[in-house]
């Protein structure tokens, strides 16, 4: 199981602000502070209706709790645990101020609704919003109507109707369907995540919606038709991210009808290709497009003339990521796209012959984010002229050697985001550490072993170098061939800005220098206090039960975890589950825990809303899972099966367990491969 | 042609009967069905697959009419998680430790994860299969796997990202 690519909404924690906005922000912070201060007093008044109608008694099951992960918010429903505080209320009532029942004015503290709406508009963090919405009915209502964006981390956790009732004026929505494991061919294609019901609601009710992002969902042509008919005239951003089920006909409709579209994102979607007309129509009808992305799709009918037309008509085109199209065909495009800052994809089909062929490719002057597919050693020099400006470099799909990586990175001192395969080697990482002082995100994917460079292995040497050299690092995801506790301690010491760390220990080498990693992991977790996302995928003997307990003990702020082959027994899991106070989403793979222990752990992890497990100590009939049965908790079981990828059988997949909080009740659209388990 | 059967004594019947006379057999015979499940489930699946595919390669055409020759896969149902099929216990041959001639084959039944598969294997190959299964069973998981260097991490192969898999396939085609 590999660490997933993390795409933060805003990238980093802070944004530039103008002076006026700063003042409003200050006012907003004050309001939040006030709100939080009063929460203690006001909360007790919830449960007690004073007949004024200004107090809300939270309905059981209606409280929605959101979590923000560095600009990206996740929304999970949470059963309400309202408790009776009448005792306190009666004490308060004794106070003379309470004689005056005009508490509505008191609630607002002299701030009018209009002002409150303005102030709340600047509060984006979903956790702050959650707190605000619980102060009183008025604030709940204002939050309701001013909420602009929502991310629903699992589309089955709630229903479209509930969303509409809660936030009728949404401008932006992000919905996720299939579990993350689908990116690794582990989830059946027809598992679910249908956009249909959501699209119907969007078409019917959400009048302010301008941005739609579906991720890992099944979106059909008919859905897009409905969407476009209802919201096409207002749509600014449409992202069908790793989706499937639609064709180029639907894209054509989008191109023709959504004239305000600034972002069309189709990365890694499975699209049925009928022709290339959609691109032509997009080029003809759109003049405001800023970002077009059909990277990692299998679209073939890409006409470079259409791209040139697009560049000519869309003066603001800053980002283009395409499927395979020879770079020589794009020379005219690059000349036309003067505003371009980001390019990804393409192809090098004429690599055999002369070395000079691709030298005619000149990138636009502002280009600072680049990723070229199938680029080899001979073609690499075309990047040199703009290497000094590069802030983001994607070499995951290139054909470069370790030495090539070293040469290239040597010329990129402004790099902030680097994505490579482990062919970069420790040597390449040492150069990164020396040169790329501004590096924020580093991703080192797994190469193909047999075809890669001999030096293409990453170990504790490279990791330690990067930790010490790149102090701005916020995100690090690596596949390593070898590791030591010292390297992890080094990361804990130096990488103080790390909020997302993922380590996978490859299974090629039989002997690992320094296992178990208990102490290193503890040092890393204690040192990286900002850590919110954490993945550790090891092997038998990689982490003892004590080490697993350390993870529980020292992960105060971690909200997402992927653990693979950790621990030795159920005791480790139970020790782990006593900690992790903020853990919302947990993925486990290849662990030795029994169903009973898993169920117990789920009940102990107080913040847990989602768990996925594959490879565990199954009981013959799964009854032990029922120990975690409870209201609003959906449990799905995917029995072992043969998975197919494009017609060919892949290895037999063991069973999965997926469980999550949901207010939507029973799922009605599951396929034969999924067995739901519901509480009686 | 004389048919002799290689029998794996899951239920310890023979062992109890011949407790005094026979030398102690390896810890291969648990006393309950759940034990069998645990036992079988602890066998490294890769090992088992190798053993099965090896067995299949050696199987001959003369399978007895009464024995099921095809594998019966488990069928997942919607309502409940059904318990796996009960162990197929062959009551016909109760003779223990029959030694067929070197080149005659006998059915070897393997019950795994609810699937019953029968192979016709010669005696020495059957012993080899049992030895491999024993090895996989008695080995601690932390020790290196003898079978495949790539499986050191455990039973589940490390999953690859779809995008990279596609890239590797295309790279090979170029």
PDB file of N, CA and C in Angstrom, chain A residues 228-277:
ATOM      1  N   UNK A 228     -24.868  20.343 -16.317  1.00  0.00           N
ATOM      2  CA  UNK A 228     -24.591  21.443 -17.230  1.00  0.00           C
ATOM      3  C   UNK A 228     -25.858  22.237 -17.532  1.00  0.00           C
ATOM      4  N   UNK A 229     -26.928  21.509 -17.668  1.00  0.00           N
ATOM      5  CA  UNK A 229     -28.197  22.184 -17.967  1.00  0.00           C
ATOM      6  C   UNK A 229     -28.586  23.128 -16.835  1.00  0.00           C
ATOM      7  N   UNK A 230     -28.342  22.681 -15.603  1.00  0.00           N
ATOM      8  CA  UNK A 230     -28.773  23.473 -14.455  1.00  0.00           C
ATOM      9  C   UNK A 230     -27.763  24.546 -14.067  1.00  0.00           C
ATOM     10  N   UNK A 231     -26.475  24.190 -14.075  1.00  0.00           N
ATOM     11  CA  UNK A 231     -25.487  25.100 -13.518  1.00  0.00           C
ATOM     12  C   UNK A 231     -24.439  25.541 -14.521  1.00  0.00           C
ATOM     13  N   UNK A 232     -24.563  25.078 -15.771  1.00  0.00           N
ATOM     14  CA  UNK A 232     -23.527  25.358 -16.757  1.00  0.00           C
ATOM     15  C   UNK A 232     -23.198  26.829 -16.915  1.00  0.00           C
ATOM     16  N   UNK A 233     -24.214  27.661 -16.820  1.00  0.00           N
ATOM     17  CA  UNK A 233     -23.999  29.082 -17.062  1.00  0.00           C
ATOM     18  C   UNK A 233     -23.174  29.733 -15.967  1.00  0.00           C
ATOM     19  N   UNK A 234     -23.090  29.062 -14.800  1.00  0.00           N
ATOM     20  CA  UNK A 234     -22.371  29.678 -13.678  1.00  0.00           C
ATOM     21  C   UNK A 234     -21.095  28.939 -13.318  1.00  0.00           C
ATOM     22  N   UNK A 235     -20.907  27.791 -13.916  1.00  0.00           N
ATOM     23  CA  UNK A 235     -19.806  26.937 -13.488  1.00  0.00           C
ATOM     24  C   UNK A 235     -18.448  27.547 -13.791  1.00  0.00           C
ATOM     25  N   UNK A 236     -17.648  27.656 -12.738  1.00  0.00           N
ATOM     26  CA  UNK A 236     -16.304  28.198 -12.900  1.00  0.00           C
ATOM     27  C   UNK A 236     -15.267  27.089 -12.858  1.00  0.00           C
ATOM     28  N   UNK A 237     -15.525  26.082 -12.028  1.00  0.00           N
ATOM     29  CA  UNK A 237     -14.564  24.992 -11.901  1.00  0.00           C
ATOM     30  C   UNK A 237     -15.247  23.644 -11.906  1.00  0.00           C
ATOM     31  N   UNK A 238     -14.785  22.759 -12.768  1.00  0.00           N
ATOM     32  CA  UNK A 238     -15.303  21.391 -12.787  1.00  0.00           C
ATOM     33  C   UNK A 238     -14.127  20.437 -12.722  1.00  0.00           C
ATOM     34  N   UNK A 239     -14.119  19.621 -11.667  1.00  0.00           N
ATOM     35  CA  UNK A 239     -13.025  18.670 -11.512  1.00  0.00           C
ATOM     36  C   UNK A 239     -13.598  17.270 -11.408  1.00  0.00           C
ATOM     37  N   UNK A 240     -13.281  16.441 -12.397  1.00  0.00           N
ATOM     38  CA  UNK A 240     -13.657  15.023 -12.363  1.00  0.00           C
ATOM     39  C   UNK A 240     -12.353  14.272 -12.174  1.00  0.00           C
ATOM     40  N   UNK A 241     -12.026  14.051 -10.925  1.00  0.00           N
ATOM     41  CA  UNK A 241     -10.706  13.644 -10.479  1.00  0.00           C
ATOM     42  C   UNK A 241     -10.719  12.135 -10.232  1.00  0.00           C
ATOM     43  N   UNK A 242     -10.002  11.376 -11.048  1.00  0.00           N
ATOM     44  CA  UNK A 242      -9.961   9.920 -10.932  1.00  0.00           C
ATOM     45  C   UNK A 242     -11.368   9.330 -10.993  1.00  0.00           C
ATOM     46  N   UNK A 243     -12.180   9.905 -11.839  1.00  0.00           N
ATOM     47  CA  UNK A 243     -13.550   9.411 -11.998  1.00  0.00           C
ATOM     48  C   UNK A 243     -13.651   8.487 -13.195  1.00  0.00           C
ATOM     49  N   UNK A 244     -14.810   7.890 -13.356  1.00  0.00           N
ATOM     50  CA  UNK A 244     -15.016   7.018 -14.506  1.00  0.00           C
ATOM     51  C   UNK A 244     -16.492   7.073 -14.858  1.00  0.00           C
ATOM     52  N   UNK A 245     -16.815   6.561 -16.044  1.00  0.00           N
ATOM     53  CA  UNK A 245     -18.224   6.444 -16.408  1.00  0.00           C
ATOM     54  C   UNK A 245     -18.700   7.449 -17.423  1.00  0.00           C
ATOM     55  N   UNK A 246     -17.866   8.400 -17.819  1.00  0.00           N
ATOM     56  CA  UNK A 246     -18.322   9.408 -18.781  1.00  0.00           C
ATOM     57  C   UNK A 246     -17.460   9.373 -20.046  1.00  0.00           C
ATOM     58  N   UNK A 247     -17.944  10.087 -21.052  1.00  0.00           N
ATOM     59  CA  UNK A 247     -17.264  10.036 -22.346  1.00  0.00           C
ATOM     60  C   UNK A 247     -16.939  11.444 -22.838  1.00  0.00           C
ATOM     61  N   UNK A 248     -16.286  11.504 -23.974  1.00  0.00           N
ATOM     62  CA  UNK A 248     -15.928  12.803 -24.551  1.00  0.00           C
ATOM     63  C   UNK A 248     -17.160  13.549 -25.025  1.00  0.00           C
ATOM     64  N   UNK A 249     -18.272  12.852 -25.205  1.00  0.00           N
ATOM     65  CA  UNK A 249     -19.514  13.557 -25.576  1.00  0.00           C
ATOM     66  C   UNK A 249     -19.931  14.510 -24.469  1.00  0.00           C
ATOM     67  N   UNK A 250     -19.804  14.040 -23.250  1.00  0.00           N
ATOM     68  CA  UNK A 250     -20.163  14.891 -22.115  1.00  0.00           C
ATOM     69  C   UNK A 250     -19.216  16.084 -22.033  1.00  0.00           C
ATOM     70  N   UNK A 251     -17.960  15.843 -22.341  1.00  0.00           N
ATOM     71  CA  UNK A 251     -16.978  16.931 -22.293  1.00  0.00           C
ATOM     72  C   UNK A 251     -17.306  17.975 -23.356  1.00  0.00           C
ATOM     73  N   UNK A 252     -17.789  17.481 -24.458  1.00  0.00           N
ATOM     74  CA  UNK A 252     -18.181  18.399 -25.527  1.00  0.00           C
ATOM     75  C   UNK A 252     -19.310  19.301 -25.068  1.00  0.00           C
ATOM     76  N   UNK A 253     -20.241  18.711 -24.371  1.00  0.00           N
ATOM     77  CA  UNK A 253     -21.364  19.478 -23.835  1.00  0.00           C
ATOM     78  C   UNK A 253     -20.863  20.534 -22.855  1.00  0.00           C
ATOM     79  N   UNK A 254     -19.932  20.146 -22.032  1.00  0.00           N
ATOM     80  CA  UNK A 254     -19.359  21.088 -21.059  1.00  0.00           C
ATOM     81  C   UNK A 254     -18.685  22.232 -21.794  1.00  0.00           C
ATOM     82  N   UNK A 255     -17.903  21.864 -22.807  1.00  0.00           N
ATOM     83  CA  UNK A 255     -17.155  22.881 -23.552  1.00  0.00           C
ATOM     84  C   UNK A 255     -18.099  23.895 -24.195  1.00  0.00           C
ATOM     85  N   UNK A 256     -19.185  23.371 -24.688  1.00  0.00           N
ATOM     86  CA  UNK A 256     -20.107  24.237 -25.412  1.00  0.00           C
ATOM     87  C   UNK A 256     -20.926  25.112 -24.479  1.00  0.00           C
ATOM     88  N   UNK A 257     -21.293  24.563 -23.327  1.00  0.00           N
ATOM     89  CA  UNK A 257     -22.252  25.257 -22.464  1.00  0.00           C
ATOM     90  C   UNK A 257     -21.635  26.064 -21.340  1.00  0.00           C
ATOM     91  N   UNK A 258     -20.434  25.709 -20.913  1.00  0.00           N
ATOM     92  CA  UNK A 258     -19.883  26.386 -19.734  1.00  0.00           C
ATOM     93  C   UNK A 258     -18.870  27.421 -20.171  1.00  0.00           C
ATOM     94  N   UNK A 259     -19.384  28.567 -20.552  1.00  0.00           N
ATOM     95  CA  UNK A 259     -18.500  29.578 -21.129  1.00  0.00           C
ATOM     96  C   UNK A 259     -17.684  30.307 -20.073  1.00  0.00           C
ATOM     97  N   UNK A 260     -18.055  30.145 -18.802  1.00  0.00           N
ATOM     98  CA  UNK A 260     -17.302  30.822 -17.741  1.00  0.00           C
ATOM     99  C   UNK A 260     -16.268  29.907 -17.112  1.00  0.00           C
ATOM    100  N   UNK A 261     -16.133  28.728 -17.670  1.00  0.00           N
ATOM    101  CA  UNK A 261     -15.289  27.739 -17.032  1.00  0.00           C
ATOM    102  C   UNK A 261     -13.829  28.174 -17.009  1.00  0.00           C
ATOM    103  N   UNK A 262     -13.268  28.207 -15.782  1.00  0.00           N
ATOM    104  CA  UNK A 262     -11.852  28.570 -15.674  1.00  0.00           C
ATOM    105  C   UNK A 262     -10.979  27.361 -15.423  1.00  0.00           C
ATOM    106  N   UNK A 263     -11.570  26.337 -14.834  1.00  0.00           N
ATOM    107  CA  UNK A 263     -10.789  25.138 -14.551  1.00  0.00           C
ATOM    108  C   UNK A 263     -11.536  23.906 -15.023  1.00  0.00           C
ATOM    109  N   UNK A 264     -10.891  23.121 -15.865  1.00  0.00           N
ATOM    110  CA  UNK A 264     -11.427  21.818 -16.245  1.00  0.00           C
ATOM    111  C   UNK A 264     -10.355  20.790 -15.927  1.00  0.00           C
ATOM    112  N   UNK A 265     -10.671  19.940 -14.959  1.00  0.00           N
ATOM    113  CA  UNK A 265      -9.666  19.032 -14.401  1.00  0.00           C
ATOM    114  C   UNK A 265     -10.190  17.614 -14.561  1.00  0.00           C
ATOM    115  N   UNK A 266      -9.441  16.774 -15.298  1.00  0.00           N
ATOM    116  CA  UNK A 266      -9.902  15.413 -15.560  1.00  0.00           C
ATOM    117  C   UNK A 266      -8.826  14.391 -15.221  1.00  0.00           C
ATOM    118  N   UNK A 267      -7.860  14.782 -14.411  1.00  0.00           N
ATOM    119  CA  UNK A 267      -6.677  13.955 -14.209  1.00  0.00           C
ATOM    120  C   UNK A 267      -6.989  12.533 -13.772  1.00  0.00           C
ATOM    121  N   UNK A 268      -6.378  11.606 -14.464  1.00  0.00           N
ATOM    122  CA  UNK A 268      -6.472  10.177 -14.169  1.00  0.00           C
ATOM    123  C   UNK A 268      -7.874   9.596 -14.266  1.00  0.00           C
ATOM    124  N   UNK A 269      -8.769  10.280 -14.919  1.00  0.00           N
ATOM    125  CA  UNK A 269     -10.104   9.710 -15.097  1.00  0.00           C
ATOM    126  C   UNK A 269     -10.105   8.713 -16.241  1.00  0.00           C
ATOM    127  N   UNK A 270     -11.023   7.749 -16.165  1.00  0.00           N
ATOM    128  CA  UNK A 270     -11.196   6.802 -17.265  1.00  0.00           C
ATOM    129  C   UNK A 270     -12.300   7.345 -18.147  1.00  0.00           C
ATOM    130  N   UNK A 271     -11.913   7.843 -19.310  1.00  0.00           N
ATOM    131  CA  UNK A 271     -12.869   8.519 -20.181  1.00  0.00           C
ATOM    132  C   UNK A 271     -13.060   7.694 -21.438  1.00  0.00           C
ATOM    133  N   UNK A 272     -14.311   7.526 -21.829  1.00  0.00           N
ATOM    134  CA  UNK A 272     -14.601   6.820 -23.082  1.00  0.00           C
ATOM    135  C   UNK A 272     -14.394   7.813 -24.210  1.00  0.00           C
ATOM    136  N   UNK A 273     -13.441   7.510 -25.068  1.00  0.00           N
ATOM    137  CA  UNK A 273     -13.090   8.498 -26.091  1.00  0.00           C
ATOM    138  C   UNK A 273     -13.797   8.205 -27.406  1.00  0.00           C
ATOM    139  N   UNK A 274     -14.651   9.131 -27.827  1.00  0.00           N
ATOM    140  CA  UNK A 274     -15.321   8.994 -29.121  1.00  0.00           C
ATOM    141  C   UNK A 274     -14.630   9.834 -30.190  1.00  0.00           C
ATOM    142  N   UNK A 275     -14.156  10.989 -29.799  1.00  0.00           N
ATOM    143  CA  UNK A 275     -13.426  11.836 -30.733  1.00  0.00           C
ATOM    144  C   UNK A 275     -12.731  12.945 -29.958  1.00  0.00           C
ATOM    145  N   UNK A 276     -12.102  13.859 -30.693  1.00  0.00           N
ATOM    146  CA  UNK A 276     -11.399  14.944 -30.032  1.00  0.00           C
ATOM    147  C   UNK A 276     -12.127  16.273 -30.168  1.00  0.00           C
ATOM    148  N   UNK A 277     -13.420  16.205 -30.482  1.00  0.00           N
ATOM    149  CA  UNK A 277     -14.196  17.425 -30.726  1.00  0.00           C
ATOM    150  C   UNK A 277     -14.307  18.313 -29.495  1.00  0.00           C
TER     151      UNK A 277
END
